[in-house]
Amino acid sequence: MQAVSPWRVEIAAGSILPHSDAVVHWQLLPGVGATVTFTGQVRRDSQAGDVSAIDLEHYPGMSERMLEKLLQDAAGQWGIVAGEIVHRIGLVPAGETIVRVSVASAHRREAFEAAAGIMDALKTSAPFWKREWINGQAHWVDAVKP
């Protein structure tokens, strides 16, 4: 089996899978007893109406550095030994995967908490700008407050 880096971030312009192939490799790392993967998809509805897609923009370079920092922070706070964040940009149709966060740690509680903590931080501090396409009209989404 080919070695896979335990740390990875990716900004994807196209479809992303809801599972991580890296997890198979991480399970072979010493001390790993748990892996958790969270996938988020574009909801088909909102309070404002039917959502057909979300259009995401980002600041290249800054986005990747911020995602790397989120993984570093999670390693320090929850002791994860591997992690991956894949975030989609561009036009993402409703129902498709928009983000995937995968982590590996010694214990399940830390893995679950790290994945949730990374997602919370992504929603409040990552430099992504979103427009929802609702009932055929584009609307900018307000930033989530911490």
mmCIF file of N, CA and C in Angstrom:
data_model
loop_
_atom_site.group_PDB
_atom_site.id
_atom_site.type_symbol
_atom_site.label_atom_id
_atom_site.label_comp_id
_atom_site.label_asym_id
_atom_site.label_seq_id
_atom_site.Cartn_x
_atom_site.Cartn_y
_atom_site.Cartn_z
ATOM 1 N N MET A 1 0.851 -1.179 0.000
ATOM 2 C CA MET A 1 0.000 0.000 0.000
ATOM 3 C C MET A 1 0.896 1.242 0.000
ATOM 4 N N GLN A 2 0.613 2.174 -0.869
ATOM 5 C CA GLN A 2 1.406 3.393 -0.993
ATOM 6 C C GLN A 2 1.146 4.318 0.201
ATOM 7 N N ALA A 3 2.231 4.921 0.714
ATOM 8 C CA ALA A 3 2.106 5.821 1.859
ATOM 9 C C ALA A 3 1.308 7.071 1.475
ATOM 10 N N VAL A 4 0.507 7.539 2.406
ATOM 11 C CA VAL A 4 -0.322 8.722 2.214
ATOM 12 C C VAL A 4 0.009 9.698 3.334
ATOM 13 N N SER A 5 0.125 10.978 2.996
ATOM 14 C CA SER A 5 0.403 11.985 4.008
ATOM 15 C C SER A 5 -0.721 12.010 5.038
ATOM 16 N N PRO A 6 -0.361 12.157 6.321
ATOM 17 C CA PRO A 6 -1.415 12.222 7.333
ATOM 18 C C PRO A 6 -2.126 13.581 7.384
ATOM 19 N N TRP A 7 -1.616 14.580 6.661
ATOM 20 C CA TRP A 7 -2.222 15.920 6.692
ATOM 21 C C TRP A 7 -2.450 16.386 5.269
ATOM 22 N N ARG A 8 -3.672 16.847 4.990
ATOM 23 C CA ARG A 8 -3.962 17.286 3.620
ATOM 24 C C ARG A 8 -5.118 18.264 3.605
ATOM 25 N N VAL A 9 -4.967 19.294 2.793
ATOM 26 C CA VAL A 9 -6.074 20.203 2.495
ATOM 27 C C VAL A 9 -6.188 20.301 0.986
ATOM 28 N N GLU A 10 -7.414 20.498 0.535
ATOM 29 C CA GLU A 10 -7.649 20.644 -0.905
ATOM 30 C C GLU A 10 -8.825 21.579 -1.120
ATOM 31 N N ILE A 11 -8.650 22.488 -2.061
ATOM 32 C CA ILE A 11 -9.741 23.310 -2.564
ATOM 33 C C ILE A 11 -10.087 22.709 -3.922
ATOM 34 N N ALA A 12 -11.300 22.197 -4.052
ATOM 35 C CA ALA A 12 -11.688 21.447 -5.242
ATOM 36 C C ALA A 12 -12.656 22.253 -6.103
ATOM 37 N N ALA A 13 -12.340 22.381 -7.378
ATOM 38 C CA ALA A 13 -13.211 23.089 -8.308
ATOM 39 C C ALA A 13 -14.290 22.172 -8.883
ATOM 40 N N GLY A 14 -14.140 20.864 -8.689
ATOM 41 C CA GLY A 14 -15.128 19.921 -9.195
ATOM 42 C C GLY A 14 -15.677 19.063 -8.074
ATOM 43 N N SER A 15 -16.417 18.039 -8.450
ATOM 44 C CA SER A 15 -17.064 17.155 -7.475
ATOM 45 C C SER A 15 -16.049 16.551 -6.516
ATOM 46 N N ILE A 16 -16.496 16.345 -5.273
ATOM 47 C CA ILE A 16 -15.677 15.634 -4.295
ATOM 48 C C ILE A 16 -16.492 14.456 -3.764
ATOM 49 N N LEU A 17 -15.785 13.396 -3.452
ATOM 50 C CA LEU A 17 -16.444 12.202 -2.926
ATOM 51 C C LEU A 17 -16.804 12.412 -1.462
ATOM 52 N N PRO A 18 -17.857 11.762 -0.995
ATOM 53 C CA PRO A 18 -18.226 11.900 0.408
ATOM 54 C C PRO A 18 -17.395 11.022 1.349
ATOM 55 N N HIS A 19 -16.426 10.269 0.806
ATOM 56 C CA HIS A 19 -15.552 9.457 1.655
ATOM 57 C C HIS A 19 -14.097 9.772 1.318
ATOM 58 N N SER A 20 -13.212 9.461 2.253
ATOM 59 C CA SER A 20 -11.788 9.722 2.080
ATOM 60 C C SER A 20 -11.018 8.415 1.946
ATOM 61 N N ASP A 21 -10.275 8.269 0.861
ATOM 62 C CA ASP A 21 -9.425 7.092 0.689
ATOM 63 C C ASP A 21 -8.276 7.093 1.700
ATOM 64 N N ALA A 22 -7.912 8.264 2.209
ATOM 65 C CA ALA A 22 -6.795 8.369 3.158
ATOM 66 C C ALA A 22 -7.084 7.610 4.448
ATOM 67 N N VAL A 23 -8.342 7.496 4.833
ATOM 68 C CA VAL A 23 -8.703 6.842 6.089
ATOM 69 C C VAL A 23 -8.177 5.416 6.141
ATOM 70 N N VAL A 24 -8.210 4.705 5.021
ATOM 71 C CA VAL A 24 -7.697 3.335 4.969
ATOM 72 C C VAL A 24 -6.233 3.313 5.374
ATOM 73 N N HIS A 25 -5.464 4.281 4.933
ATOM 74 C CA HIS A 25 -4.036 4.364 5.265
ATOM 75 C C HIS A 25 -3.841 4.795 6.716
ATOM 76 N N TRP A 26 -4.650 5.732 7.177
ATOM 77 C CA TRP A 26 -4.514 6.223 8.549
ATOM 78 C C TRP A 26 -4.771 5.118 9.560
ATOM 79 N N GLN A 27 -5.642 4.177 9.252
ATOM 80 C CA GLN A 27 -5.939 3.098 10.184
ATOM 81 C C GLN A 27 -4.716 2.238 10.472
ATOM 82 N N LEU A 28 -3.693 2.328 9.636
ATOM 83 C CA LEU A 28 -2.458 1.571 9.832
ATOM 84 C C LEU A 28 -1.429 2.334 10.666
ATOM 85 N N LEU A 29 -1.701 3.609 10.965
ATOM 86 C CA LEU A 29 -0.756 4.398 11.754
ATOM 87 C C LEU A 29 -0.751 3.924 13.205
ATOM 88 N N PRO A 30 0.429 3.932 13.837
ATOM 89 C CA PRO A 30 0.494 3.530 15.246
ATOM 90 C C PRO A 30 -0.397 4.423 16.112
ATOM 91 N N GLY A 31 -1.121 3.810 17.016
ATOM 92 C CA GLY A 31 -1.930 4.569 17.966
ATOM 93 C C GLY A 31 -3.303 4.986 17.478
ATOM 94 N N VAL A 32 -3.623 4.753 16.215
ATOM 95 C CA VAL A 32 -4.942 5.158 15.713
ATOM 96 C C VAL A 32 -5.983 4.118 16.122
ATOM 97 N N GLY A 33 -6.993 4.597 16.828
ATOM 98 C CA GLY A 33 -8.083 3.738 17.255
ATOM 99 C C GLY A 33 -9.430 4.201 16.735
ATOM 100 N N ALA A 34 -9.448 5.394 16.109
ATOM 101 C CA ALA A 34 -10.725 5.936 15.623
ATOM 102 C C ALA A 34 -10.494 6.853 14.437
ATOM 103 N N THR A 35 -11.405 6.791 13.491
ATOM 104 C CA THR A 35 -11.448 7.764 12.394
ATOM 105 C C THR A 35 -12.876 8.247 12.265
ATOM 106 N N VAL A 36 -13.017 9.520 11.925
ATOM 107 C CA VAL A 36 -14.335 10.119 11.719
ATOM 108 C C VAL A 36 -14.286 10.938 10.442
ATOM 109 N N THR A 37 -15.309 10.799 9.619
ATOM 110 C CA THR A 37 -15.457 11.625 8.426
ATOM 111 C C THR A 37 -16.816 12.296 8.467
ATOM 112 N N PHE A 38 -16.804 13.617 8.284
ATOM 113 C CA PHE A 38 -18.038 14.388 8.162
ATOM 114 C C PHE A 38 -18.126 14.880 6.728
ATOM 115 N N THR A 39 -19.289 14.741 6.112
ATOM 116 C CA THR A 39 -19.520 15.341 4.803
ATOM 117 C C THR A 39 -20.718 16.269 4.902
ATOM 118 N N GLY A 40 -20.574 17.421 4.295
ATOM 119 C CA GLY A 40 -21.676 18.376 4.222
ATOM 120 C C GLY A 40 -22.104 18.510 2.779
ATOM 121 N N GLN A 41 -23.385 18.645 2.581
ATOM 122 C CA GLN A 41 -23.900 18.818 1.228
ATOM 123 C C GLN A 41 -24.776 20.058 1.169
ATOM 124 N N VAL A 42 -24.995 20.532 -0.036
ATOM 125 C CA VAL A 42 -25.842 21.708 -0.244
ATOM 126 C C VAL A 42 -27.289 21.295 -0.012
ATOM 127 N N ARG A 43 -27.921 21.964 0.946
ATOM 128 C CA ARG A 43 -29.347 21.694 1.223
ATOM 129 C C ARG A 43 -30.197 22.166 0.049
ATOM 130 N N ARG A 44 -31.302 21.498 -0.150
ATOM 131 C CA ARG A 44 -32.208 21.829 -1.257
ATOM 132 C C ARG A 44 -33.210 22.909 -0.892
ATOM 133 N N ASP A 45 -33.271 23.260 0.392
ATOM 134 C CA ASP A 45 -34.216 24.302 0.786
ATOM 135 C C ASP A 45 -33.615 25.161 1.895
ATOM 136 N N SER A 46 -34.158 26.349 2.015
ATOM 137 C CA SER A 46 -33.778 27.259 3.092
ATOM 138 C C SER A 46 -35.040 27.987 3.524
ATOM 139 N N GLN A 47 -34.910 28.838 4.508
ATOM 140 C CA GLN A 47 -36.071 29.608 4.956
ATOM 141 C C GLN A 47 -36.589 30.519 3.846
ATOM 142 N N ALA A 48 -35.702 30.864 2.900
ATOM 143 C CA ALA A 48 -36.091 31.778 1.830
ATOM 144 C C ALA A 48 -36.700 31.080 0.619
ATOM 145 N N GLY A 49 -36.594 29.739 0.546
ATOM 146 C CA GLY A 49 -37.172 29.043 -0.598
ATOM 147 C C GLY A 49 -36.344 27.865 -1.056
ATOM 148 N N ASP A 50 -36.575 27.441 -2.308
ATOM 149 C CA ASP A 50 -35.883 26.289 -2.884
ATOM 150 C C ASP A 50 -34.493 26.678 -3.352
ATOM 151 N N VAL A 51 -33.491 25.947 -2.886
ATOM 152 C CA VAL A 51 -32.097 26.195 -3.251
ATOM 153 C C VAL A 51 -31.737 25.269 -4.410
ATOM 154 N N SER A 52 -31.236 25.852 -5.493
ATOM 155 C CA SER A 52 -30.796 25.023 -6.614
ATOM 156 C C SER A 52 -29.289 24.806 -6.594
ATOM 157 N N ALA A 53 -28.549 25.742 -5.978
ATOM 158 C CA ALA A 53 -27.088 25.628 -5.921
ATOM 159 C C ALA A 53 -26.526 26.676 -4.969
ATOM 160 N N ILE A 54 -25.262 26.491 -4.633
ATOM 161 C CA ILE A 54 -24.484 27.513 -3.927
ATOM 162 C C ILE A 54 -23.254 27.781 -4.765
ATOM 163 N N ASP A 55 -22.904 29.037 -4.883
ATOM 164 C CA ASP A 55 -21.714 29.456 -5.616
ATOM 165 C C ASP A 55 -20.700 29.944 -4.580
ATOM 166 N N LEU A 56 -19.544 29.292 -4.518
ATOM 167 C CA LEU A 56 -18.529 29.623 -3.514
ATOM 168 C C LEU A 56 -17.311 30.260 -4.157
ATOM 169 N N GLU A 57 -16.854 31.331 -3.555
ATOM 170 C CA GLU A 57 -15.607 31.979 -3.952
ATOM 171 C C GLU A 57 -14.649 31.906 -2.774
ATOM 172 N N HIS A 58 -13.360 31.997 -3.062
ATOM 173 C CA HIS A 58 -12.363 31.969 -1.992
ATOM 174 C C HIS A 58 -11.158 32.808 -2.394
ATOM 175 N N TYR A 59 -10.287 32.997 -1.433
ATOM 176 C CA TYR A 59 -9.047 33.748 -1.663
ATOM 177 C C TYR A 59 -7.924 32.716 -1.752
ATOM 178 N N PRO A 60 -7.450 32.388 -2.993
ATOM 179 C CA PRO A 60 -6.423 31.352 -3.151
ATOM 180 C C PRO A 60 -5.182 31.657 -2.306
ATOM 181 N N GLY A 61 -4.633 30.621 -1.731
ATOM 182 C CA GLY A 61 -3.476 30.762 -0.859
ATOM 183 C C GLY A 61 -3.913 30.989 0.575
ATOM 184 N N MET A 62 -4.711 31.997 0.805
ATOM 185 C CA MET A 62 -5.206 32.275 2.157
ATOM 186 C C MET A 62 -6.113 31.137 2.635
ATOM 187 N N SER A 63 -6.960 30.656 1.771
ATOM 188 C CA SER A 63 -7.891 29.586 2.144
ATOM 189 C C SER A 63 -7.136 28.331 2.564
ATOM 190 N N GLU A 64 -6.159 27.930 1.770
ATOM 191 C CA GLU A 64 -5.383 26.731 2.085
ATOM 192 C C GLU A 64 -4.629 26.890 3.410
ATOM 193 N N ARG A 65 -4.026 28.052 3.614
ATOM 194 C CA ARG A 65 -3.310 28.289 4.876
ATOM 195 C C ARG A 65 -4.255 28.213 6.070
ATOM 196 N N MET A 66 -5.444 28.756 5.933
ATOM 197 C CA MET A 66 -6.410 28.718 7.027
ATOM 198 C C MET A 66 -6.846 27.285 7.321
ATOM 199 N N LEU A 67 -7.084 26.486 6.278
ATOM 200 C CA LEU A 67 -7.482 25.096 6.484
ATOM 201 C C LEU A 67 -6.351 24.301 7.151
ATOM 202 N N GLU A 68 -5.115 24.563 6.737
ATOM 203 C CA GLU A 68 -3.959 23.912 7.383
ATOM 204 C C GLU A 68 -3.883 24.277 8.856
ATOM 205 N N LYS A 69 -4.144 25.542 9.175
ATOM 206 C CA LYS A 69 -4.131 25.983 10.569
ATOM 207 C C LYS A 69 -5.229 25.289 11.368
ATOM 208 N N LEU A 70 -6.394 25.095 10.780
ATOM 209 C CA LEU A 70 -7.469 24.392 11.475
ATOM 210 C C LEU A 70 -7.046 22.966 11.843
ATOM 211 N N LEU A 71 -6.328 22.295 10.945
ATOM 212 C CA LEU A 71 -5.837 20.955 11.246
ATOM 213 C C LEU A 71 -4.783 20.990 12.348
ATOM 214 N N GLN A 72 -3.868 21.965 12.277
ATOM 215 C CA GLN A 72 -2.842 22.100 13.322
ATOM 216 C C GLN A 72 -3.482 22.363 14.681
ATOM 217 N N ASP A 73 -4.460 23.256 14.711
ATOM 218 C CA ASP A 73 -5.154 23.561 15.965
ATOM 219 C C ASP A 73 -5.862 22.328 16.520
ATOM 220 N N ALA A 74 -6.482 21.547 15.638
ATOM 221 C CA ALA A 74 -7.173 20.330 16.068
ATOM 222 C C ALA A 74 -6.177 19.302 16.613
ATOM 223 N N ALA A 75 -5.001 19.230 16.014
ATOM 224 C CA ALA A 75 -3.971 18.310 16.516
ATOM 225 C C ALA A 75 -3.557 18.713 17.930
ATOM 226 N N GLY A 76 -3.420 20.010 18.152
ATOM 227 C CA GLY A 76 -3.050 20.484 19.481
ATOM 228 C C GLY A 76 -4.159 20.317 20.500
ATOM 229 N N GLN A 77 -5.395 20.585 20.110
ATOM 230 C CA GLN A 77 -6.506 20.548 21.060
ATOM 231 C C GLN A 77 -7.022 19.136 21.331
ATOM 232 N N TRP A 78 -7.133 18.304 20.288
ATOM 233 C CA TRP A 78 -7.734 16.982 20.458
ATOM 234 C C TRP A 78 -6.763 15.830 20.221
ATOM 235 N N GLY A 79 -5.538 16.137 19.863
ATOM 236 C CA GLY A 79 -4.544 15.091 19.678
ATOM 237 C C GLY A 79 -4.745 14.224 18.449
ATOM 238 N N ILE A 80 -5.401 14.767 17.425
ATOM 239 C CA ILE A 80 -5.541 13.962 16.200
ATOM 240 C C ILE A 80 -4.153 13.741 15.596
ATOM 241 N N VAL A 81 -3.978 12.596 14.956
ATOM 242 C CA VAL A 81 -2.687 12.257 14.360
ATOM 243 C C VAL A 81 -2.722 12.336 12.838
ATOM 244 N N ALA A 82 -3.918 12.568 12.286
ATOM 245 C CA ALA A 82 -4.063 12.740 10.845
ATOM 246 C C ALA A 82 -5.351 13.523 10.600
ATOM 247 N N GLY A 83 -5.352 14.276 9.515
ATOM 248 C CA GLY A 83 -6.549 15.041 9.201
ATOM 249 C C GLY A 83 -6.551 15.516 7.764
ATOM 250 N N GLU A 84 -7.748 15.731 7.277
ATOM 251 C CA GLU A 84 -7.926 16.158 5.889
ATOM 252 C C GLU A 84 -9.159 17.045 5.820
ATOM 253 N N ILE A 85 -9.029 18.158 5.090
ATOM 254 C CA ILE A 85 -10.177 19.018 4.794
ATOM 255 C C ILE A 85 -10.211 19.208 3.285
ATOM 256 N N VAL A 86 -11.340 18.875 2.685
ATOM 257 C CA VAL A 86 -11.545 19.110 1.258
ATOM 258 C C VAL A 86 -12.777 19.999 1.147
ATOM 259 N N HIS A 87 -12.613 21.157 0.516
ATOM 260 C CA HIS A 87 -13.722 22.117 0.400
ATOM 261 C C HIS A 87 -13.906 22.470 -1.063
ATOM 262 N N ARG A 88 -15.131 22.459 -1.487
ATOM 263 C CA ARG A 88 -15.462 22.742 -2.881
ATOM 264 C C ARG A 88 -15.627 24.240 -3.104
ATOM 265 N N ILE A 89 -15.295 24.693 -4.305
ATOM 266 C CA ILE A 89 -15.549 26.068 -4.735
ATOM 267 C C ILE A 89 -16.276 26.017 -6.073
ATOM 268 N N GLY A 90 -16.739 27.189 -6.511
ATOM 269 C CA GLY A 90 -17.479 27.253 -7.764
ATOM 270 C C GLY A 90 -18.950 26.964 -7.522
ATOM 271 N N LEU A 91 -19.650 26.646 -8.587
ATOM 272 C CA LEU A 91 -21.082 26.366 -8.504
ATOM 273 C C LEU A 91 -21.294 24.915 -8.058
ATOM 274 N N VAL A 92 -21.951 24.750 -6.914
ATOM 275 C CA VAL A 92 -22.191 23.421 -6.347
ATOM 276 C C VAL A 92 -23.706 23.187 -6.318
ATOM 277 N N PRO A 93 -24.204 22.290 -7.148
ATOM 278 C CA PRO A 93 -25.644 22.033 -7.185
ATOM 279 C C PRO A 93 -26.166 21.458 -5.876
ATOM 280 N N ALA A 94 -27.418 21.717 -5.585
ATOM 281 C CA ALA A 94 -28.068 21.173 -4.394
ATOM 282 C C ALA A 94 -27.929 19.654 -4.386
ATOM 283 N N GLY A 95 -27.655 19.117 -3.194
ATOM 284 C CA GLY A 95 -27.499 17.680 -3.034
ATOM 285 C C GLY A 95 -26.075 17.186 -3.158
ATOM 286 N N GLU A 96 -25.175 18.005 -3.713
ATOM 287 C CA GLU A 96 -23.788 17.561 -3.875
ATOM 288 C C GLU A 96 -22.952 17.908 -2.649
ATOM 289 N N THR A 97 -21.875 17.127 -2.458
ATOM 290 C CA THR A 97 -20.958 17.342 -1.343
ATOM 291 C C THR A 97 -20.212 18.650 -1.530
ATOM 292 N N ILE A 98 -20.196 19.461 -0.457
ATOM 293 C CA ILE A 98 -19.537 20.760 -0.488
ATOM 294 C C ILE A 98 -18.272 20.777 0.381
ATOM 295 N N VAL A 99 -18.254 19.899 1.414
ATOM 296 C CA VAL A 99 -17.092 19.842 2.296
ATOM 297 C C VAL A 99 -16.969 18.435 2.877
ATOM 298 N N ARG A 100 -15.707 18.029 3.072
ATOM 299 C CA ARG A 100 -15.422 16.758 3.735
ATOM 300 C C ARG A 100 -14.297 16.992 4.735
ATOM 301 N N VAL A 101 -14.527 16.593 5.967
ATOM 302 C CA VAL A 101 -13.517 16.680 7.022
ATOM 303 C C VAL A 101 -13.312 15.273 7.561
ATOM 304 N N SER A 102 -12.077 14.797 7.536
ATOM 305 C CA SER A 102 -11.748 13.476 8.065
ATOM 306 C C SER A 102 -10.610 13.628 9.063
ATOM 307 N N VAL A 103 -10.693 12.886 10.167
ATOM 308 C CA VAL A 103 -9.654 12.926 11.200
ATOM 309 C C VAL A 103 -9.407 11.524 11.738
ATOM 310 N N ALA A 104 -8.207 11.329 12.300
ATOM 311 C CA ALA A 104 -7.850 10.079 12.968
ATOM 312 C C ALA A 104 -7.223 10.419 14.309
ATOM 313 N N SER A 105 -7.581 9.614 15.324
ATOM 314 C CA SER A 105 -7.031 9.818 16.664
ATOM 315 C C SER A 105 -6.985 8.484 17.397
ATOM 316 N N ALA A 106 -6.484 8.519 18.613
ATOM 317 C CA ALA A 106 -6.414 7.305 19.423
ATOM 318 C C ALA A 106 -7.796 6.855 19.881
ATOM 319 N N HIS A 107 -8.687 7.818 20.142
ATOM 320 C CA HIS A 107 -9.984 7.497 20.735
ATOM 321 C C HIS A 107 -11.124 8.167 19.975
ATOM 322 N N ARG A 108 -12.313 7.570 20.036
ATOM 323 C CA ARG A 108 -13.464 8.063 19.288
ATOM 324 C C ARG A 108 -13.913 9.451 19.729
ATOM 325 N N ARG A 109 -13.942 9.705 21.027
ATOM 326 C CA ARG A 109 -14.439 10.990 21.508
ATOM 327 C C ARG A 109 -13.617 12.148 20.917
ATOM 328 N N GLU A 110 -12.303 11.995 20.943
ATOM 329 C CA GLU A 110 -11.440 13.042 20.387
ATOM 330 C C GLU A 110 -11.655 13.200 18.887
ATOM 331 N N ALA A 111 -11.859 12.087 18.189
ATOM 332 C CA ALA A 111 -12.089 12.160 16.741
ATOM 333 C C ALA A 111 -13.396 12.889 16.429
ATOM 334 N N PHE A 112 -14.472 12.534 17.153
ATOM 335 C CA PHE A 112 -15.756 13.212 16.937
ATOM 336 C C PHE A 112 -15.649 14.700 17.276
ATOM 337 N N GLU A 113 -15.040 15.008 18.418
ATOM 338 C CA GLU A 113 -14.928 16.408 18.830
ATOM 339 C C GLU A 113 -14.060 17.212 17.860
ATOM 340 N N ALA A 114 -12.988 16.610 17.364
ATOM 341 C CA ALA A 114 -12.118 17.307 16.415
ATOM 342 C C ALA A 114 -12.850 17.603 15.114
ATOM 343 N N ALA A 115 -13.576 16.620 14.587
ATOM 344 C CA ALA A 115 -14.319 16.848 13.338
ATOM 345 C C ALA A 115 -15.351 17.950 13.528
ATOM 346 N N ALA A 116 -16.079 17.919 14.648
ATOM 347 C CA ALA A 116 -17.081 18.960 14.926
ATOM 348 C C ALA A 116 -16.411 20.314 15.128
ATOM 349 N N GLY A 117 -15.301 20.337 15.841
ATOM 350 C CA GLY A 117 -14.588 21.597 16.074
ATOM 351 C C GLY A 117 -14.054 22.204 14.790
ATOM 352 N N ILE A 118 -13.533 21.380 13.913
ATOM 353 C CA ILE A 118 -13.033 21.868 12.620
ATOM 354 C C ILE A 118 -14.185 22.444 11.813
ATOM 355 N N MET A 119 -15.333 21.747 11.783
ATOM 356 C CA MET A 119 -16.480 22.262 11.030
ATOM 357 C C MET A 119 -16.979 23.581 11.611
ATOM 358 N N ASP A 120 -17.047 23.690 12.930
ATOM 359 C CA ASP A 120 -17.466 24.950 13.551
ATOM 360 C C ASP A 120 -16.535 26.079 13.145
ATOM 361 N N ALA A 121 -15.237 25.826 13.163
ATOM 362 C CA ALA A 121 -14.257 26.848 12.788
ATOM 363 C C ALA A 121 -14.357 27.187 11.298
ATOM 364 N N LEU A 122 -14.600 26.184 10.478
ATOM 365 C CA LEU A 122 -14.771 26.436 9.036
ATOM 366 C C LEU A 122 -15.928 27.401 8.787
ATOM 367 N N LYS A 123 -17.029 27.198 9.497
ATOM 368 C CA LYS A 123 -18.227 28.022 9.289
ATOM 369 C C LYS A 123 -18.026 29.466 9.744
ATOM 370 N N THR A 124 -17.115 29.688 10.696
ATOM 371 C CA THR A 124 -16.966 31.034 11.255
ATOM 372 C C THR A 124 -15.711 31.773 10.816
ATOM 373 N N SER A 125 -14.674 31.060 10.382
ATOM 374 C CA SER A 125 -13.415 31.771 10.135
ATOM 375 C C SER A 125 -12.746 31.504 8.793
ATOM 376 N N ALA A 126 -13.192 30.532 8.041
ATOM 377 C CA ALA A 126 -12.549 30.256 6.749
ATOM 378 C C ALA A 126 -12.973 31.292 5.718
ATOM 379 N N PRO A 127 -12.033 31.723 4.870
ATOM 380 C CA PRO A 127 -12.331 32.776 3.891
ATOM 381 C C PRO A 127 -13.039 32.263 2.634
ATOM 382 N N PHE A 128 -14.309 31.890 2.807
ATOM 383 C CA PHE A 128 -15.163 31.492 1.688
ATOM 384 C C PHE A 128 -16.358 32.432 1.655
ATOM 385 N N TRP A 129 -16.756 32.815 0.460
ATOM 386 C CA TRP A 129 -17.926 33.668 0.287
ATOM 387 C C TRP A 129 -18.944 32.884 -0.502
ATOM 388 N N LYS A 130 -20.201 32.899 -0.022
ATOM 389 C CA LYS A 130 -21.232 32.043 -0.591
ATOM 390 C C LYS A 130 -22.418 32.855 -1.106
ATOM 391 N N ARG A 131 -22.878 32.440 -2.278
ATOM 392 C CA ARG A 131 -24.150 32.919 -2.815
ATOM 393 C C ARG A 131 -25.057 31.715 -2.982
ATOM 394 N N GLU A 132 -26.242 31.817 -2.412
ATOM 395 C CA GLU A 132 -27.250 30.780 -2.622
ATOM 396 C C GLU A 132 -28.101 31.170 -3.816
ATOM 397 N N TRP A 133 -28.408 30.186 -4.633
ATOM 398 C CA TRP A 133 -29.348 30.373 -5.731
ATOM 399 C C TRP A 133 -30.693 29.856 -5.251
ATOM 400 N N ILE A 134 -31.579 30.809 -4.915
ATOM 401 C CA ILE A 134 -32.888 30.481 -4.353
ATOM 402 C C ILE A 134 -33.964 30.998 -5.297
ATOM 403 N N ASN A 135 -34.831 30.089 -5.716
ATOM 404 C CA ASN A 135 -35.923 30.440 -6.633
ATOM 405 C C ASN A 135 -35.413 31.234 -7.833
ATOM 406 N N GLY A 136 -34.251 30.832 -8.353
ATOM 407 C CA GLY A 136 -33.687 31.460 -9.544
ATOM 408 C C GLY A 136 -32.926 32.760 -9.317
ATOM 409 N N GLN A 137 -32.832 33.232 -8.082
ATOM 410 C CA GLN A 137 -32.136 34.480 -7.757
ATOM 411 C C GLN A 137 -30.937 34.198 -6.862
ATOM 412 N N ALA A 138 -29.842 34.936 -7.093
ATOM 413 C CA ALA A 138 -28.636 34.792 -6.273
ATOM 414 C C ALA A 138 -28.714 35.714 -5.062
ATOM 415 N N HIS A 139 -28.372 35.169 -3.890
ATOM 416 C CA HIS A 139 -28.372 35.934 -2.638
ATOM 417 C C HIS A 139 -27.091 35.617 -1.874
ATOM 418 N N TRP A 140 -26.339 36.644 -1.492
ATOM 419 C CA TRP A 140 -25.144 36.423 -0.688
ATOM 420 C C TRP A 140 -25.552 35.925 0.690
ATOM 421 N N VAL A 141 -24.808 34.969 1.221
ATOM 422 C CA VAL A 141 -25.076 34.398 2.539
ATOM 423 C C VAL A 141 -24.244 35.167 3.565
ATOM 424 N N ASP A 142 -24.908 35.635 4.626
ATOM 425 C CA ASP A 142 -24.185 36.339 5.692
ATOM 426 C C ASP A 142 -23.231 35.379 6.384
ATOM 427 N N ALA A 143 -22.098 35.921 6.839
ATOM 428 C CA ALA A 143 -21.119 35.133 7.564
ATOM 429 C C ALA A 143 -21.729 34.621 8.866
ATOM 430 N N VAL A 144 -21.349 33.422 9.248
ATOM 431 C CA VAL A 144 -21.794 32.835 10.511
ATOM 432 C C VAL A 144 -20.989 33.464 11.626
ATOM 433 N N LYS A 145 -21.649 33.901 12.661
ATOM 434 C CA LYS A 145 -20.969 34.513 13.807
ATOM 435 C C LYS A 145 -20.503 33.429 14.773
ATOM 436 N N PRO A 146 -19.272 33.575 15.313
ATOM 437 C CA PRO A 146 -18.780 32.569 16.269
ATOM 438 C C PRO A 146 -19.587 32.553 17.542
#
